[in-house]
Amino acid sequence: MAKKKTNTEPNPKKNKNEVAVGVVGSGSFATAIVKMLVENCKVVHWCVRSEYVKGAIEQRGHNPSYLTAVNFNLKNLKLTTDINELVSACDIIVLATPSIYLSDTMDKMNCEYKDKIFVSAIKGIIPKVNDVVAHYLRDEFKIGFRNQAVIAGPCHAEEVAMERLSYLTVATVEDETSQKLLDIFNSDFIKMHSSKDILGNEYSAILKNIFAIGAGIASGLGYGDNFTAVFVSNAIREMETFLEAIYEAPRDVNESAYLGDLLVTAYSLFSRNRSLGNLIGKGYTVKSAIQSMNMVAEGYYAADSIYKTAKQKNLELPIIDTIYGILYEGKNAEKQFKKLTTKLN
């Protein structure tokens, strides 16, 4: 049996899409998205965070820090550290930085971007404005929802690197935009679906990270699969309650973009949010757990904003309350989860 190639080589039998597309970010998910796009696009523009990362990719053909097993044919890439260079050259811009760094990157953008499509692959709250990416782009840059899209999971970057079959949902207002994104992302190992629920998909991706921290805490405390199943069952109901309070829309939270993404993030060992929670459950302080990780756990930063929003709307969300208390009020994880067990069903 022939050994499967792990590098991303151009397929001579396949006509590459000529769309001008770029990716902003150089973490694991940004790297995975670039891998997805080079399957279908003749050239992918890639804005990375530093000259070191740019030089390392140009020299070695792979990201020096994340998904290092993914090797790129450099003929498929145009690398830069300048967001203005990337935005000027592209019609579709995929934002894939951690949420806490997005404003630092976007504040440097001073080129013309009217009529360009901005796609958020970010699953967190923007600290500068304490809001989701969709609202940040609309309010700070006057990029309306018609020029936005959101990519939702369930999809771990590590499995994309291994070309394991993964599913993504792209949420857009315009059908034409949706079709363009389906065309450039669909491949043998990526299956795409469309949605109109931009805000619902974005908020659900944020919420599932918070719930995954809780699942990790439970694991670290020694709770088993039976409890985790009940925990996740309650979590999807809390997600539905929150989404309906924030933005009513026709949606089924049992679909993959909602429940599927929650499941993979709560259960998978690839999940950085679950890993953070697991450390806390084992006795690490929140600060030491965060410092011990080499990737950003978006759920930690989002928990504060989501908790406060839920309180403003008088929502009863015991899981969110519990995780917030542990992360931000210094409450004991073991005692808080013991209390939580009496509120789940």
XYZ file of C-alpha atoms in Angstrom:
345
model
C 0.000 0.000 0.000
C 1.378 3.394 -0.979
C 2.191 5.710 1.888
C -0.192 8.632 2.143
C 1.397 12.013 1.495
C 1.046 14.484 4.320
C 2.236 17.533 2.418
C -0.038 19.808 0.443
C 0.896 19.415 -3.221
C -0.953 20.932 -6.184
C -3.251 18.503 -7.962
C -2.498 18.701 -11.708
C -5.847 17.134 -12.588
C -7.824 19.776 -10.733
C -8.523 23.298 -11.960
C -7.571 25.673 -9.185
C -9.953 28.441 -8.195
C -8.701 31.887 -9.223
C -10.408 33.708 -6.343
C -8.071 36.020 -4.420
C -8.243 34.715 -0.845
C -6.103 35.441 2.186
C -5.737 34.207 5.769
C -4.748 36.390 8.720
C -3.137 34.503 11.598
C -0.413 31.927 12.084
C -1.740 29.655 14.827
C -2.977 26.096 14.458
C -6.420 26.866 13.051
C -5.051 29.515 10.670
C -2.542 26.945 9.415
C -5.324 24.380 9.001
C -7.411 26.875 7.022
C -4.495 27.590 4.705
C -4.186 23.843 4.164
C -7.907 23.658 3.308
C -7.701 26.552 0.863
C -4.643 25.393 -1.082
C -6.650 22.315 -2.048
C -8.823 24.506 -4.277
C -7.112 27.879 -4.764
C -4.280 28.617 -7.125
C -2.673 30.978 -4.636
C -3.411 31.652 -0.967
C -2.195 34.885 0.609
C -1.095 34.395 4.210
C -0.453 37.183 6.729
C 1.589 35.816 9.630
C 2.478 37.574 12.854
C 6.241 38.029 12.489
C 9.165 38.036 10.084
C 10.511 35.010 11.946
C 7.414 32.932 11.140
C 7.380 34.201 7.550
C 11.054 33.355 7.065
C 10.695 29.935 8.671
C 7.804 28.980 6.388
C 9.650 30.265 3.314
C 12.757 28.314 4.283
C 11.227 25.083 5.568
C 7.798 24.968 3.923
C 5.906 24.565 7.201
C 4.768 26.588 10.198
C 7.599 26.434 12.765
C 5.263 26.366 15.785
C 1.895 24.845 14.836
C 0.887 21.799 12.767
C 4.516 21.362 11.796
C 3.745 18.134 9.918
C 1.830 20.103 7.255
C 4.238 20.939 4.430
C 3.225 23.554 1.871
C 4.310 23.987 -1.714
C 5.530 27.583 -1.568
C 4.302 28.184 -5.127
C 0.802 28.112 -3.633
C 1.535 30.764 -0.980
C 2.164 34.495 -0.866
C 3.418 35.312 2.615
C 3.423 38.698 4.293
C 3.433 40.293 7.737
C 1.474 43.329 6.499
C -2.311 43.104 6.761
C -2.702 45.989 4.307
C -0.756 44.094 1.668
C -2.970 41.052 2.140
C -6.295 42.916 2.226
C -5.377 44.968 -0.852
C -4.608 41.807 -2.810
C -7.628 39.725 -1.745
C -11.387 39.639 -2.277
C -11.968 37.225 0.619
C -10.115 37.655 3.919
C -10.290 34.912 6.559
C -9.584 36.173 10.077
C -8.077 33.382 12.169
C -6.166 35.055 14.994
C -7.019 34.488 18.664
C -9.752 36.942 19.633
C -7.518 38.734 22.147
C -5.125 39.728 19.345
C -7.576 40.653 16.585
C -7.915 44.346 17.404
C -4.120 44.783 17.443
C -4.040 43.358 13.926
C -7.096 45.139 12.532
C -6.079 48.529 13.933
C -3.190 48.484 11.446
C -5.585 48.192 8.484
C -5.767 51.496 6.601
C -6.159 50.302 3.018
C -9.397 50.244 0.999
C -11.585 47.282 1.941
C -15.020 48.210 0.607
C -16.874 45.279 -1.017
C -14.400 42.707 0.316
C -15.675 39.701 2.272
C -14.375 39.196 5.805
C -14.745 35.671 7.156
C -14.401 35.088 10.893
C -12.869 31.815 11.998
C -12.447 33.285 15.490
C -14.262 31.750 18.446
C -14.033 34.351 21.155
C -14.929 37.797 22.449
C -12.936 40.866 21.339
C -11.704 42.375 24.646
C -11.349 45.909 23.246
C -15.104 46.171 22.684
C -16.323 43.243 24.810
C -18.288 41.913 21.850
C -18.285 39.300 19.111
C -16.331 39.661 15.861
C -19.446 40.319 13.769
C -20.344 43.378 15.831
C -16.722 44.510 16.065
C -16.348 44.520 12.271
C -19.688 46.271 11.839
C -19.189 48.942 14.488
C -15.457 49.653 14.207
C -14.949 49.223 10.455
C -18.464 49.649 9.003
C -18.300 46.171 7.471
C -21.944 45.129 7.243
C -23.267 41.608 7.630
C -23.608 41.315 3.851
C -19.823 41.466 3.663
C -19.266 39.055 6.527
C -19.268 35.322 7.064
C -18.643 33.014 10.009
C -17.003 29.595 9.887
C -18.190 27.133 12.533
C -17.078 23.594 13.400
C -16.914 20.909 14.539
C -13.349 20.934 13.271
C -10.059 20.497 15.125
C -6.990 21.802 13.309
C -5.001 18.692 14.218
C -7.429 16.420 12.362
C -7.384 18.706 9.318
C -3.595 18.307 9.301
C -4.090 14.540 9.180
C -6.763 14.933 6.468
C -9.373 13.221 8.598
C -12.868 13.932 7.338
C -14.177 17.123 8.941
C -17.316 19.237 8.565
C -17.627 23.017 8.572
C -20.611 25.340 8.458
C -20.334 28.726 6.781
C -22.896 31.318 7.855
C -23.620 34.194 5.455
C -26.412 36.580 4.537
C -25.821 36.410 0.789
C -26.241 33.137 -1.124
C -23.595 34.223 -3.629
C -21.045 34.680 -0.859
C -21.989 31.331 0.612
C -21.399 29.585 -2.713
C -17.986 31.202 -3.149
C -16.909 29.949 0.257
C -18.314 26.478 -0.343
C -16.314 26.307 -3.572
C -12.989 27.232 -2.000
C -13.306 25.116 1.153
C -14.945 21.878 -0.007
C -12.457 19.056 -0.570
C -12.032 15.311 -0.140
C -11.538 15.802 3.614
C -13.632 18.947 4.227
C -17.417 18.912 3.816
C -19.162 22.279 3.918
C -22.711 23.265 4.830
C -24.355 26.684 4.711
C -26.357 28.684 7.242
C -27.932 32.127 7.578
C -27.379 32.288 11.343
C -24.254 34.464 11.563
C -24.658 35.563 15.175
C -25.974 32.200 16.360
C -23.015 30.356 14.876
C -20.569 32.844 16.337
C -22.053 32.840 19.831
C -22.383 29.051 19.894
C -18.681 28.708 19.036
C -17.892 30.973 21.982
C -20.232 29.197 24.387
C -18.965 25.725 23.567
C -15.453 26.779 24.603
C -16.727 27.818 28.034
C -18.651 24.566 28.422
C -15.536 22.621 27.347
C -13.607 24.189 30.222
C -16.326 22.840 32.506
C -16.078 19.369 30.955
C -12.332 19.481 31.519
C -12.747 20.546 35.149
C -15.123 17.628 35.685
C -12.578 15.238 34.194
C -9.783 16.639 36.336
C -11.954 16.233 39.436
C -12.545 12.570 38.605
C -16.099 12.690 37.268
C -16.718 10.029 34.649
C -18.456 9.629 31.310
C -21.903 9.345 32.866
C -21.634 12.773 34.458
C -20.065 14.305 31.341
C -23.001 13.119 29.243
C -25.441 14.833 31.608
C -23.223 17.918 31.720
C -23.170 18.243 27.912
C -26.917 17.601 27.696
C -27.522 20.505 30.059
C -24.926 22.639 28.284
C -26.694 22.447 24.923
C -29.905 23.559 26.628
C -28.106 26.490 28.212
C -26.699 27.353 24.787
C -30.184 27.358 23.290
C -31.491 29.582 26.102
C -28.667 32.075 25.608
C -28.925 32.161 21.798
C -32.669 32.737 21.858
C -32.217 35.601 24.328
C -29.470 37.219 22.251
C -30.788 36.735 18.740
C -33.954 34.869 17.847
C -33.668 33.076 14.520
C -34.780 29.821 12.910
C -32.133 27.387 14.152
C -31.821 23.832 15.414
C -29.158 23.573 18.117
C -28.920 19.847 17.423
C -27.163 20.596 14.132
C -23.428 20.047 13.807
C -22.441 23.726 14.050
C -23.988 23.882 17.527
C -24.213 20.477 19.220
C -21.506 18.843 17.100
C -19.006 21.578 17.878
C -19.890 21.406 21.559
C -19.383 17.639 21.637
C -15.969 17.625 19.974
C -14.719 20.504 22.113
C -15.996 18.990 25.351
C -14.689 15.466 24.708
C -11.620 15.706 22.476
C -8.089 15.612 23.851
C -7.190 18.113 21.111
C -9.408 20.694 22.826
C -7.312 23.410 24.466
C -10.340 24.607 26.491
C -10.951 21.131 27.863
C -7.235 20.879 28.626
C -7.345 24.143 30.578
C -10.293 22.909 32.602
C -8.619 19.566 33.227
C -5.607 21.300 34.783
C -7.873 23.398 37.013
C -9.776 20.293 38.087
C -6.485 18.626 39.022
C -5.639 21.478 41.360
C -3.786 24.054 39.276
C -4.670 27.664 39.947
C -6.377 29.351 37.008
C -3.317 31.546 36.434
C -0.842 28.659 36.498
C -3.064 26.553 34.224
C -3.193 29.337 31.631
C 0.561 29.910 31.844
C 1.300 26.224 31.336
C -0.462 26.178 27.951
C 1.231 27.217 24.714
C -2.054 28.051 22.977
C -4.901 30.421 23.799
C -7.958 28.910 25.493
C -10.650 31.258 24.183
C -13.232 30.085 26.715
C -11.404 31.713 29.609
C -11.595 35.201 28.088
C -15.166 34.693 26.883
C -16.571 33.484 30.209
C -16.499 36.948 31.779
C -18.446 38.598 28.951
C -20.959 35.773 28.532
C -21.649 35.619 32.279
C -22.299 39.363 32.489
C -24.530 39.318 29.412
C -26.536 36.438 30.870
C -26.993 38.360 34.126
C -28.163 41.465 32.257
C -30.825 39.335 30.578
C -31.768 37.512 33.805
C -30.948 34.104 32.340
C -30.633 31.046 34.585
C -27.477 29.305 33.362
C -26.024 27.257 36.242
C -23.109 25.869 34.223
C -22.019 29.323 33.067
C -22.406 30.625 36.641
C -20.277 27.788 38.007
C -17.456 28.172 35.500
C -17.380 31.952 35.944
C -17.155 31.561 39.715
C -14.178 29.230 39.402
C -12.349 31.280 36.742
C -12.977 34.807 37.997
C -14.024 34.653 41.629
C -11.486 32.112 42.855
C -14.114 29.655 44.002
C -13.078 26.085 44.744
C -13.707 23.835 41.724
C -14.559 20.716 43.740
C -17.107 22.517 45.917
C -18.654 24.358 42.980
C -19.119 21.200 40.921
C -20.631 19.398 43.872
C -23.231 22.182 44.019
C -23.686 22.034 40.249
C -24.542 18.315 40.358
C -27.737 19.183 42.246
C -28.864 21.534 39.455
C -28.360 19.242 36.443
C -30.889 16.751 35.128
